[in-house]
């Protein structure tokens, strides 16, 4: 049986793309976890690509690039990929030309429009539920009506809460449960982690094989399950939500390939 050190060595040697969760993995709020700038430089120097992979669909890729740049983590050649981007790609592939009612932020609406997704307030044909920090009761009424009418229903992701300092606020998973009670419907498709839609689009976008990708994150039931569902390497970091004592009892689908205190600990294995 391989030791954890042997697994870290294998992962560092074989993965050429590192999918990086952000809060709890790279930083906590605006505070970097250890020498994260140096760690990302070491990954890039070893020929690895950094892909910032998040379920948070309230923000656009441009907003994340701005934050990562401000924290000194962004370099040319990096990529941000959100569950909102995955939902837009799904719509273009499966609902081309159909009018979409998007429960989402104004920033996400602009990103969808730029991606060529036709948005509509009236006579929409597809309902999309995102992490809407500008949610109103009218939006809930409108999307609920569409669900009762049987329109296709897509969610960007299904996290119950969003990581934040202090109390975690309700996320899309909480909205899903509210609408389930009112409409009797659950989403037909969920695009973000841990489901496979995002994984399929990332593979195509990156031109990589599953065994060349490592998913790094601090949440077993989203990050590790996502990696396992898609056949990626999985690296659980203990710098955020997960604790070392949690690991032995994790269900098989949430178990990581390797575990480390933080992503910084991968650096010695890159040489």
mmCIF file of N, CA and C in Angstrom, residues 100-212:
data_model
loop_
_atom_site.group_PDB
_atom_site.id
_atom_site.type_symbol
_atom_site.label_atom_id
_atom_site.label_comp_id
_atom_site.label_asym_id
_atom_site.label_seq_id
_atom_site.Cartn_x
_atom_site.Cartn_y
_atom_site.Cartn_z
ATOM 1 N N UNK A 100 -33.440 32.240 -21.983
ATOM 2 C CA UNK A 100 -33.126 31.800 -20.620
ATOM 3 C C UNK A 100 -33.585 32.839 -19.599
ATOM 4 N N UNK A 101 -34.272 32.359 -18.567
ATOM 5 C CA UNK A 101 -34.541 33.209 -17.403
ATOM 6 C C UNK A 101 -33.479 32.871 -16.360
ATOM 7 N N UNK A 102 -32.609 33.813 -16.087
ATOM 8 C CA UNK A 102 -31.482 33.597 -15.180
ATOM 9 C C UNK A 102 -31.740 34.256 -13.837
ATOM 10 N N UNK A 103 -31.800 33.449 -12.792
ATOM 11 C CA UNK A 103 -31.804 33.965 -11.424
ATOM 12 C C UNK A 103 -30.340 34.090 -11.031
ATOM 13 N N UNK A 104 -29.795 35.281 -11.161
ATOM 14 C CA UNK A 104 -28.375 35.498 -10.923
ATOM 15 C C UNK A 104 -28.082 36.971 -10.776
ATOM 16 N N UNK A 105 -26.852 37.288 -10.468
ATOM 17 C CA UNK A 105 -26.436 38.678 -10.305
ATOM 18 C C UNK A 105 -26.380 39.379 -11.654
ATOM 19 N N UNK A 106 -26.388 40.702 -11.624
ATOM 20 C CA UNK A 106 -26.269 41.474 -12.861
ATOM 21 C C UNK A 106 -24.930 41.171 -13.545
ATOM 22 N N UNK A 107 -23.891 40.939 -12.759
ATOM 23 C CA UNK A 107 -22.587 40.610 -13.343
ATOM 24 C C UNK A 107 -22.653 39.287 -14.099
ATOM 25 N N UNK A 108 -23.331 38.299 -13.525
ATOM 26 C CA UNK A 108 -23.453 37.008 -14.211
ATOM 27 C C UNK A 108 -24.302 37.139 -15.468
ATOM 28 N N UNK A 109 -25.340 37.964 -15.400
ATOM 29 C CA UNK A 109 -26.155 38.192 -16.599
ATOM 30 C C UNK A 109 -25.309 38.769 -17.725
ATOM 31 N N UNK A 110 -24.413 39.686 -17.399
ATOM 32 C CA UNK A 110 -23.531 40.252 -18.426
ATOM 33 C C UNK A 110 -22.608 39.179 -18.992
ATOM 34 N N UNK A 111 -22.102 38.305 -18.118
ATOM 35 C CA UNK A 111 -21.216 37.234 -18.579
ATOM 36 C C UNK A 111 -21.966 36.265 -19.498
ATOM 37 N N UNK A 112 -23.215 35.931 -19.157
ATOM 38 C CA UNK A 112 -24.036 35.069 -20.021
ATOM 39 C C UNK A 112 -24.282 35.745 -21.369
ATOM 40 N N UNK A 113 -24.612 37.027 -21.331
ATOM 41 C CA UNK A 113 -24.875 37.757 -22.578
ATOM 42 C C UNK A 113 -23.629 37.778 -23.463
ATOM 43 N N UNK A 114 -22.461 38.000 -22.851
ATOM 44 C CA UNK A 114 -21.214 38.005 -23.608
ATOM 45 C C UNK A 114 -20.915 36.634 -24.204
ATOM 46 N N UNK A 115 -21.418 35.566 -23.543
ATOM 47 C CA UNK A 115 -21.222 34.202 -24.047
ATOM 48 C C UNK A 115 -22.242 33.832 -25.121
ATOM 49 N N UNK A 116 -23.154 34.766 -25.426
ATOM 50 C CA UNK A 116 -24.132 34.516 -26.471
ATOM 51 C C UNK A 116 -25.388 33.817 -26.010
ATOM 52 N N UNK A 117 -25.670 33.856 -24.698
ATOM 53 C CA UNK A 117 -26.883 33.236 -24.158
ATOM 54 C C UNK A 117 -28.012 34.267 -24.210
ATOM 55 N N UNK A 118 -29.107 33.996 -24.923
ATOM 56 C CA UNK A 118 -30.216 34.955 -24.972
ATOM 57 C C UNK A 118 -31.014 34.950 -23.670
ATOM 58 N N UNK A 119 -31.031 36.077 -22.981
ATOM 59 C CA UNK A 119 -31.737 36.197 -21.708
ATOM 60 C C UNK A 119 -33.091 36.861 -21.921
ATOM 61 N N UNK A 120 -34.074 36.452 -21.117
ATOM 62 C CA UNK A 120 -35.414 37.009 -21.255
ATOM 63 C C UNK A 120 -36.091 37.077 -19.904
ATOM 64 N N UNK A 121 -36.876 38.142 -19.699
ATOM 65 C CA UNK A 121 -37.697 38.259 -18.500
ATOM 66 C C UNK A 121 -39.082 37.684 -18.738
ATOM 67 N N UNK A 122 -39.520 37.689 -20.003
ATOM 68 C CA UNK A 122 -40.827 37.158 -20.388
ATOM 69 C C UNK A 122 -40.627 36.058 -21.427
ATOM 70 N N UNK A 123 -41.528 35.085 -21.418
ATOM 71 C CA UNK A 123 -41.522 34.016 -22.420
ATOM 72 C C UNK A 123 -40.207 33.247 -22.478
ATOM 73 N N UNK A 124 -39.518 33.130 -21.350
ATOM 74 C CA UNK A 124 -38.284 32.341 -21.325
ATOM 75 C C UNK A 124 -38.620 30.861 -21.443
ATOM 76 N N UNK A 125 -37.665 30.116 -22.020
ATOM 77 C CA UNK A 125 -37.874 28.688 -22.272
ATOM 78 C C UNK A 125 -37.089 27.788 -21.329
ATOM 79 N N UNK A 126 -36.062 28.331 -20.682
ATOM 80 C CA UNK A 126 -35.202 27.562 -19.778
ATOM 81 C C UNK A 126 -34.968 28.380 -18.517
ATOM 82 N N UNK A 127 -35.054 27.735 -17.358
ATOM 83 C CA UNK A 127 -34.782 28.393 -16.076
ATOM 84 C C UNK A 127 -33.387 28.014 -15.590
ATOM 85 N N UNK A 128 -32.606 29.018 -15.205
ATOM 86 C CA UNK A 128 -31.263 28.777 -14.661
ATOM 87 C C UNK A 128 -31.177 29.441 -13.292
ATOM 88 N N UNK A 129 -30.803 28.656 -12.299
ATOM 89 C CA UNK A 129 -30.688 29.136 -10.921
ATOM 90 C C UNK A 129 -29.213 29.213 -10.539
ATOM 91 N N UNK A 130 -28.748 30.423 -10.243
ATOM 92 C CA UNK A 130 -27.359 30.647 -9.835
ATOM 93 C C UNK A 130 -27.322 31.205 -8.422
ATOM 94 N N UNK A 131 -26.108 31.429 -7.918
ATOM 95 C CA UNK A 131 -25.947 32.027 -6.592
ATOM 96 C C UNK A 131 -26.205 33.517 -6.733
ATOM 97 N N UNK A 132 -27.416 33.935 -6.387
ATOM 98 C CA UNK A 132 -27.865 35.294 -6.622
ATOM 99 C C UNK A 132 -27.858 36.077 -5.317
ATOM 100 N N UNK A 133 -26.818 36.867 -5.131
ATOM 101 C CA UNK A 133 -26.725 37.703 -3.929
ATOM 102 C C UNK A 133 -27.581 38.962 -4.062
ATOM 103 N N UNK A 134 -28.294 39.084 -5.204
ATOM 104 C CA UNK A 134 -29.240 40.181 -5.422
ATOM 105 C C UNK A 134 -30.660 39.622 -5.561
ATOM 106 N N UNK A 135 -30.918 38.492 -4.923
ATOM 107 C CA UNK A 135 -32.190 37.780 -5.055
ATOM 108 C C UNK A 135 -33.360 38.634 -4.556
ATOM 109 N N UNK A 136 -34.473 38.573 -5.305
ATOM 110 C CA UNK A 136 -35.709 39.242 -4.891
ATOM 111 C C UNK A 136 -36.849 38.222 -4.901
ATOM 112 N N UNK A 137 -37.924 38.575 -4.223
ATOM 113 C CA UNK A 137 -39.085 37.680 -4.198
ATOM 114 C C UNK A 137 -39.687 37.532 -5.596
ATOM 115 N N UNK A 138 -39.653 38.596 -6.391
ATOM 116 C CA UNK A 138 -40.186 38.532 -7.755
ATOM 117 C C UNK A 138 -39.431 37.488 -8.580
ATOM 118 N N UNK A 139 -38.129 37.438 -8.405
ATOM 119 C CA UNK A 139 -37.351 36.423 -9.124
ATOM 120 C C UNK A 139 -37.788 35.015 -8.714
ATOM 121 N N UNK A 140 -38.001 34.811 -7.417
ATOM 122 C CA UNK A 140 -38.450 33.500 -6.940
ATOM 123 C C UNK A 140 -39.818 33.156 -7.533
ATOM 124 N N UNK A 141 -40.717 34.130 -7.567
ATOM 125 C CA UNK A 141 -42.040 33.900 -8.159
ATOM 126 C C UNK A 141 -41.927 33.499 -9.620
ATOM 127 N N UNK A 142 -41.092 34.220 -10.345
ATOM 128 C CA UNK A 142 -40.965 33.964 -11.778
ATOM 129 C C UNK A 142 -40.391 32.585 -12.060
ATOM 130 N N UNK A 143 -39.304 32.228 -11.355
ATOM 131 C CA UNK A 143 -38.691 30.923 -11.629
ATOM 132 C C UNK A 143 -39.582 29.799 -11.133
ATOM 133 N N UNK A 144 -40.279 30.011 -10.021
ATOM 134 C CA UNK A 144 -41.188 28.992 -9.516
ATOM 135 C C UNK A 144 -42.288 28.692 -10.537
ATOM 136 N N UNK A 145 -42.811 29.746 -11.159
ATOM 137 C CA UNK A 145 -43.848 29.558 -12.181
ATOM 138 C C UNK A 145 -43.312 28.705 -13.337
ATOM 139 N N UNK A 146 -42.090 28.972 -13.762
ATOM 140 C CA UNK A 146 -41.502 28.207 -14.856
ATOM 141 C C UNK A 146 -41.334 26.735 -14.487
ATOM 142 N N UNK A 147 -40.964 26.486 -13.231
ATOM 143 C CA UNK A 147 -40.777 25.090 -12.797
ATOM 144 C C UNK A 147 -42.111 24.366 -12.771
ATOM 145 N N UNK A 148 -43.136 25.019 -12.271
ATOM 146 C CA UNK A 148 -44.473 24.410 -12.229
ATOM 147 C C UNK A 148 -44.976 24.135 -13.650
ATOM 148 N N UNK A 149 -44.588 24.996 -14.581
ATOM 149 C CA UNK A 149 -44.981 24.806 -15.978
ATOM 150 C C UNK A 149 -44.177 23.718 -16.683
ATOM 151 N N UNK A 150 -43.155 23.194 -15.993
ATOM 152 C CA UNK A 150 -42.384 22.097 -16.565
ATOM 153 C C UNK A 150 -41.231 22.491 -17.454
ATOM 154 N N UNK A 151 -40.804 23.770 -17.390
ATOM 155 C CA UNK A 151 -39.685 24.218 -18.222
ATOM 156 C C UNK A 151 -38.372 23.571 -17.745
ATOM 157 N N UNK A 152 -37.424 23.347 -18.660
ATOM 158 C CA UNK A 152 -36.112 22.818 -18.255
ATOM 159 C C UNK A 152 -35.501 23.684 -17.156
ATOM 160 N N UNK A 153 -34.843 23.011 -16.194
ATOM 161 C CA UNK A 153 -34.395 23.667 -14.962
ATOM 162 C C UNK A 153 -32.944 23.277 -14.704
ATOM 163 N N UNK A 154 -32.063 24.269 -14.745
ATOM 164 C CA UNK A 154 -30.626 24.053 -14.583
ATOM 165 C C UNK A 154 -30.128 24.871 -13.396
ATOM 166 N N UNK A 155 -29.295 24.265 -12.562
ATOM 167 C CA UNK A 155 -28.665 24.977 -11.452
ATOM 168 C C UNK A 155 -27.160 25.023 -11.687
ATOM 169 N N UNK A 156 -26.545 26.133 -11.307
ATOM 170 C CA UNK A 156 -25.101 26.232 -11.490
ATOM 171 C C UNK A 156 -24.353 25.297 -10.554
ATOM 172 N N UNK A 157 -24.849 25.129 -9.334
ATOM 173 C CA UNK A 157 -24.225 24.227 -8.362
ATOM 174 C C UNK A 157 -25.224 24.007 -7.242
ATOM 175 N N UNK A 158 -24.857 23.206 -6.255
ATOM 176 C CA UNK A 158 -25.834 22.846 -5.216
ATOM 177 C C UNK A 158 -25.290 22.987 -3.802
ATOM 178 N N UNK A 159 -24.277 23.847 -3.605
ATOM 179 C CA UNK A 159 -23.767 24.081 -2.252
ATOM 180 C C UNK A 159 -24.856 24.728 -1.393
ATOM 181 N N UNK A 160 -25.068 24.217 -0.191
ATOM 182 C CA UNK A 160 -26.089 24.776 0.692
ATOM 183 C C UNK A 160 -25.707 26.158 1.204
ATOM 184 N N UNK A 161 -24.421 26.344 1.503
ATOM 185 C CA UNK A 161 -23.947 27.624 2.039
ATOM 186 C C UNK A 161 -22.680 28.027 1.302
ATOM 187 N N UNK A 162 -22.353 29.301 1.395
ATOM 188 C CA UNK A 162 -21.147 29.829 0.766
ATOM 189 C C UNK A 162 -20.113 30.153 1.846
ATOM 190 N N UNK A 163 -18.859 29.677 1.690
ATOM 191 C CA UNK A 163 -17.838 30.008 2.684
ATOM 192 C C UNK A 163 -17.680 31.511 2.841
ATOM 193 N N UNK A 164 -17.623 31.955 4.075
ATOM 194 C CA UNK A 164 -17.484 33.388 4.356
ATOM 195 C C UNK A 164 -16.972 33.542 5.779
ATOM 196 N N UNK A 165 -16.457 34.708 6.087
ATOM 197 C CA UNK A 165 -16.047 34.979 7.462
ATOM 198 C C UNK A 165 -17.295 35.103 8.326
ATOM 199 N N UNK A 166 -17.271 34.470 9.492
ATOM 200 C CA UNK A 166 -18.438 34.490 10.366
ATOM 201 C C UNK A 166 -19.475 33.469 9.934
ATOM 202 N N UNK A 167 -20.734 33.887 9.879
ATOM 203 C CA UNK A 167 -21.828 32.985 9.529
ATOM 204 C C UNK A 167 -21.863 32.763 8.019
ATOM 205 N N UNK A 168 -21.929 31.489 7.577
ATOM 206 C CA UNK A 168 -22.007 31.178 6.156
ATOM 207 C C UNK A 168 -23.401 31.519 5.637
ATOM 208 N N UNK A 169 -23.521 32.309 4.564
ATOM 209 C CA UNK A 169 -24.841 32.665 4.027
ATOM 210 C C UNK A 169 -25.407 31.551 3.149
ATOM 211 N N UNK A 170 -26.741 31.547 2.937
ATOM 212 C CA UNK A 170 -27.355 30.523 2.090
ATOM 213 C C UNK A 170 -26.886 30.635 0.648
ATOM 214 N N UNK A 171 -26.625 29.466 0.051
ATOM 215 C CA UNK A 171 -26.146 29.387 -1.332
ATOM 216 C C UNK A 171 -27.217 28.690 -2.175
ATOM 217 N N UNK A 172 -26.870 28.315 -3.397
ATOM 218 C CA UNK A 172 -27.852 27.775 -4.331
ATOM 219 C C UNK A 172 -28.567 26.535 -3.795
ATOM 220 N N UNK A 173 -27.854 25.688 -3.058
ATOM 221 C CA UNK A 173 -28.493 24.485 -2.515
ATOM 222 C C UNK A 173 -29.682 24.825 -1.628
ATOM 223 N N UNK A 174 -29.579 25.925 -0.910
ATOM 224 C CA UNK A 174 -30.703 26.368 -0.074
ATOM 225 C C UNK A 174 -31.853 26.880 -0.937
ATOM 226 N N UNK A 175 -31.520 27.586 -2.029
ATOM 227 C CA UNK A 175 -32.560 28.044 -2.946
ATOM 228 C C UNK A 175 -33.259 26.846 -3.595
ATOM 229 N N UNK A 176 -32.468 25.819 -3.925
ATOM 230 C CA UNK A 176 -33.031 24.619 -4.543
ATOM 231 C C UNK A 176 -34.071 23.983 -3.630
ATOM 232 N N UNK A 177 -33.760 23.926 -2.338
ATOM 233 C CA UNK A 177 -34.699 23.295 -1.397
ATOM 234 C C UNK A 177 -35.968 24.135 -1.255
ATOM 235 N N UNK A 178 -35.838 25.459 -1.241
ATOM 236 C CA UNK A 178 -37.008 26.326 -1.177
ATOM 237 C C UNK A 178 -37.923 26.072 -2.377
ATOM 238 N N UNK A 179 -37.330 26.058 -3.571
ATOM 239 C CA UNK A 179 -38.119 25.864 -4.787
ATOM 240 C C UNK A 179 -38.667 24.434 -4.887
ATOM 241 N N UNK A 180 -37.967 23.483 -4.292
ATOM 242 C CA UNK A 180 -38.492 22.114 -4.252
ATOM 243 C C UNK A 180 -39.786 22.064 -3.449
ATOM 244 N N UNK A 181 -39.828 22.782 -2.356
ATOM 245 C CA UNK A 181 -41.038 22.806 -1.526
ATOM 246 C C UNK A 181 -42.183 23.501 -2.245
ATOM 247 N N UNK A 182 -41.880 24.541 -3.034
ATOM 248 C CA UNK A 182 -42.952 25.311 -3.676
ATOM 249 C C UNK A 182 -43.384 24.734 -5.018
ATOM 250 N N UNK A 183 -42.453 24.080 -5.743
ATOM 251 C CA UNK A 183 -42.772 23.598 -7.094
ATOM 252 C C UNK A 183 -42.799 22.083 -7.219
ATOM 253 N N UNK A 184 -42.182 21.395 -6.246
ATOM 254 C CA UNK A 184 -42.052 19.939 -6.354
ATOM 255 C C UNK A 184 -40.943 19.511 -7.288
ATOM 256 N N UNK A 185 -40.146 20.451 -7.793
ATOM 257 C CA UNK A 185 -39.090 20.145 -8.760
ATOM 258 C C UNK A 185 -37.706 20.274 -8.139
ATOM 259 N N UNK A 186 -36.807 19.406 -8.593
ATOM 260 C CA UNK A 186 -35.383 19.536 -8.367
ATOM 261 C C UNK A 186 -34.727 19.799 -9.723
ATOM 262 N N UNK A 187 -33.524 20.347 -9.748
ATOM 263 C CA UNK A 187 -32.917 20.663 -11.045
ATOM 264 C C UNK A 187 -32.777 19.424 -11.939
ATOM 265 N N UNK A 188 -32.980 19.648 -13.228
ATOM 266 C CA UNK A 188 -32.724 18.591 -14.202
ATOM 267 C C UNK A 188 -31.227 18.351 -14.363
ATOM 268 N N UNK A 189 -30.452 19.422 -14.241
ATOM 269 C CA UNK A 189 -29.001 19.364 -14.410
ATOM 270 C C UNK A 189 -28.358 20.295 -13.394
ATOM 271 N N UNK A 190 -27.286 19.824 -12.741
ATOM 272 C CA UNK A 190 -26.455 20.670 -11.887
ATOM 273 C C UNK A 190 -25.072 20.713 -12.528
ATOM 274 N N UNK A 191 -24.551 21.901 -12.773
ATOM 275 C CA UNK A 191 -23.337 22.039 -13.576
ATOM 276 C C UNK A 191 -22.037 22.028 -12.770
ATOM 277 N N UNK A 192 -22.043 22.528 -11.543
ATOM 278 C CA UNK A 192 -20.804 22.687 -10.792
ATOM 279 C C UNK A 192 -20.376 21.449 -10.032
ATOM 280 N N UNK A 193 -19.320 21.626 -9.233
ATOM 281 C CA UNK A 193 -18.838 20.535 -8.375
ATOM 282 C C UNK A 193 -19.939 20.093 -7.416
ATOM 283 N N UNK A 194 -20.124 18.796 -7.153
ATOM 284 C CA UNK A 194 -19.284 17.658 -7.550
ATOM 285 C C UNK A 194 -19.762 16.924 -8.800
ATOM 286 N N UNK A 195 -20.700 17.502 -9.560
ATOM 287 C CA UNK A 195 -21.228 16.799 -10.727
ATOM 288 C C UNK A 195 -20.225 16.836 -11.878
ATOM 289 N N UNK A 196 -20.550 16.144 -12.965
ATOM 290 C CA UNK A 196 -19.559 15.921 -14.016
ATOM 291 C C UNK A 196 -19.616 16.921 -15.163
ATOM 292 N N UNK A 197 -20.649 17.778 -15.217
ATOM 293 C CA UNK A 197 -20.754 18.723 -16.334
ATOM 294 C C UNK A 197 -19.522 19.610 -16.401
ATOM 295 N N UNK A 198 -19.157 20.226 -15.285
ATOM 296 C CA UNK A 198 -17.981 21.092 -15.249
ATOM 297 C C UNK A 198 -16.724 20.319 -15.632
ATOM 298 N N UNK A 199 -16.611 19.082 -15.158
ATOM 299 C CA UNK A 199 -15.440 18.269 -15.473
ATOM 300 C C UNK A 199 -15.306 18.002 -16.958
ATOM 301 N N UNK A 200 -16.411 17.685 -17.621
ATOM 302 C CA UNK A 200 -16.366 17.405 -19.062
ATOM 303 C C UNK A 200 -15.935 18.638 -19.850
ATOM 304 N N UNK A 201 -16.485 19.795 -19.487
ATOM 305 C CA UNK A 201 -16.124 21.011 -20.208
ATOM 306 C C UNK A 201 -14.680 21.419 -19.937
ATOM 307 N N UNK A 202 -14.206 21.197 -18.717
ATOM 308 C CA UNK A 202 -12.803 21.504 -18.419
ATOM 309 C C UNK A 202 -11.865 20.619 -19.229
ATOM 310 N N UNK A 203 -12.164 19.327 -19.317
ATOM 311 C CA UNK A 203 -11.324 18.424 -20.103
ATOM 312 C C UNK A 203 -11.223 18.900 -21.548
ATOM 313 N N UNK A 204 -12.361 19.291 -22.116
ATOM 314 C CA UNK A 204 -12.361 19.754 -23.499
ATOM 315 C C UNK A 204 -11.592 21.064 -23.645
ATOM 316 N N UNK A 205 -11.804 21.974 -22.706
ATOM 317 C CA UNK A 205 -11.162 23.288 -22.782
ATOM 318 C C UNK A 205 -9.647 23.183 -22.612
ATOM 319 N N UNK A 206 -9.211 22.281 -21.719
ATOM 320 C CA UNK A 206 -7.794 22.156 -21.400
ATOM 321 C C UNK A 206 -7.060 21.219 -22.344
ATOM 322 N N UNK A 207 -7.810 20.406 -23.094
ATOM 323 C CA UNK A 207 -7.169 19.434 -23.969
ATOM 324 C C UNK A 207 -6.346 18.424 -23.192
ATOM 325 N N UNK A 208 -6.853 18.031 -22.034
ATOM 326 C CA UNK A 208 -6.124 17.137 -21.140
ATOM 327 C C UNK A 208 -6.899 15.847 -20.923
ATOM 328 N N UNK A 209 -6.188 14.824 -20.483
ATOM 329 C CA UNK A 209 -6.815 13.576 -20.065
ATOM 330 C C UNK A 209 -7.086 13.655 -18.569
ATOM 331 N N UNK A 210 -8.084 12.904 -18.112
ATOM 332 C CA UNK A 210 -8.473 12.959 -16.697
ATOM 333 C C UNK A 210 -7.298 12.656 -15.780
ATOM 334 N N UNK A 211 -6.460 11.701 -16.164
ATOM 335 C CA UNK A 211 -5.350 11.296 -15.298
ATOM 336 C C UNK A 211 -4.227 12.327 -15.257
ATOM 337 N N UNK A 212 -4.352 13.404 -16.032
ATOM 338 C CA UNK A 212 -3.356 14.476 -15.995
ATOM 339 C C UNK A 212 -3.811 15.664 -15.138
#
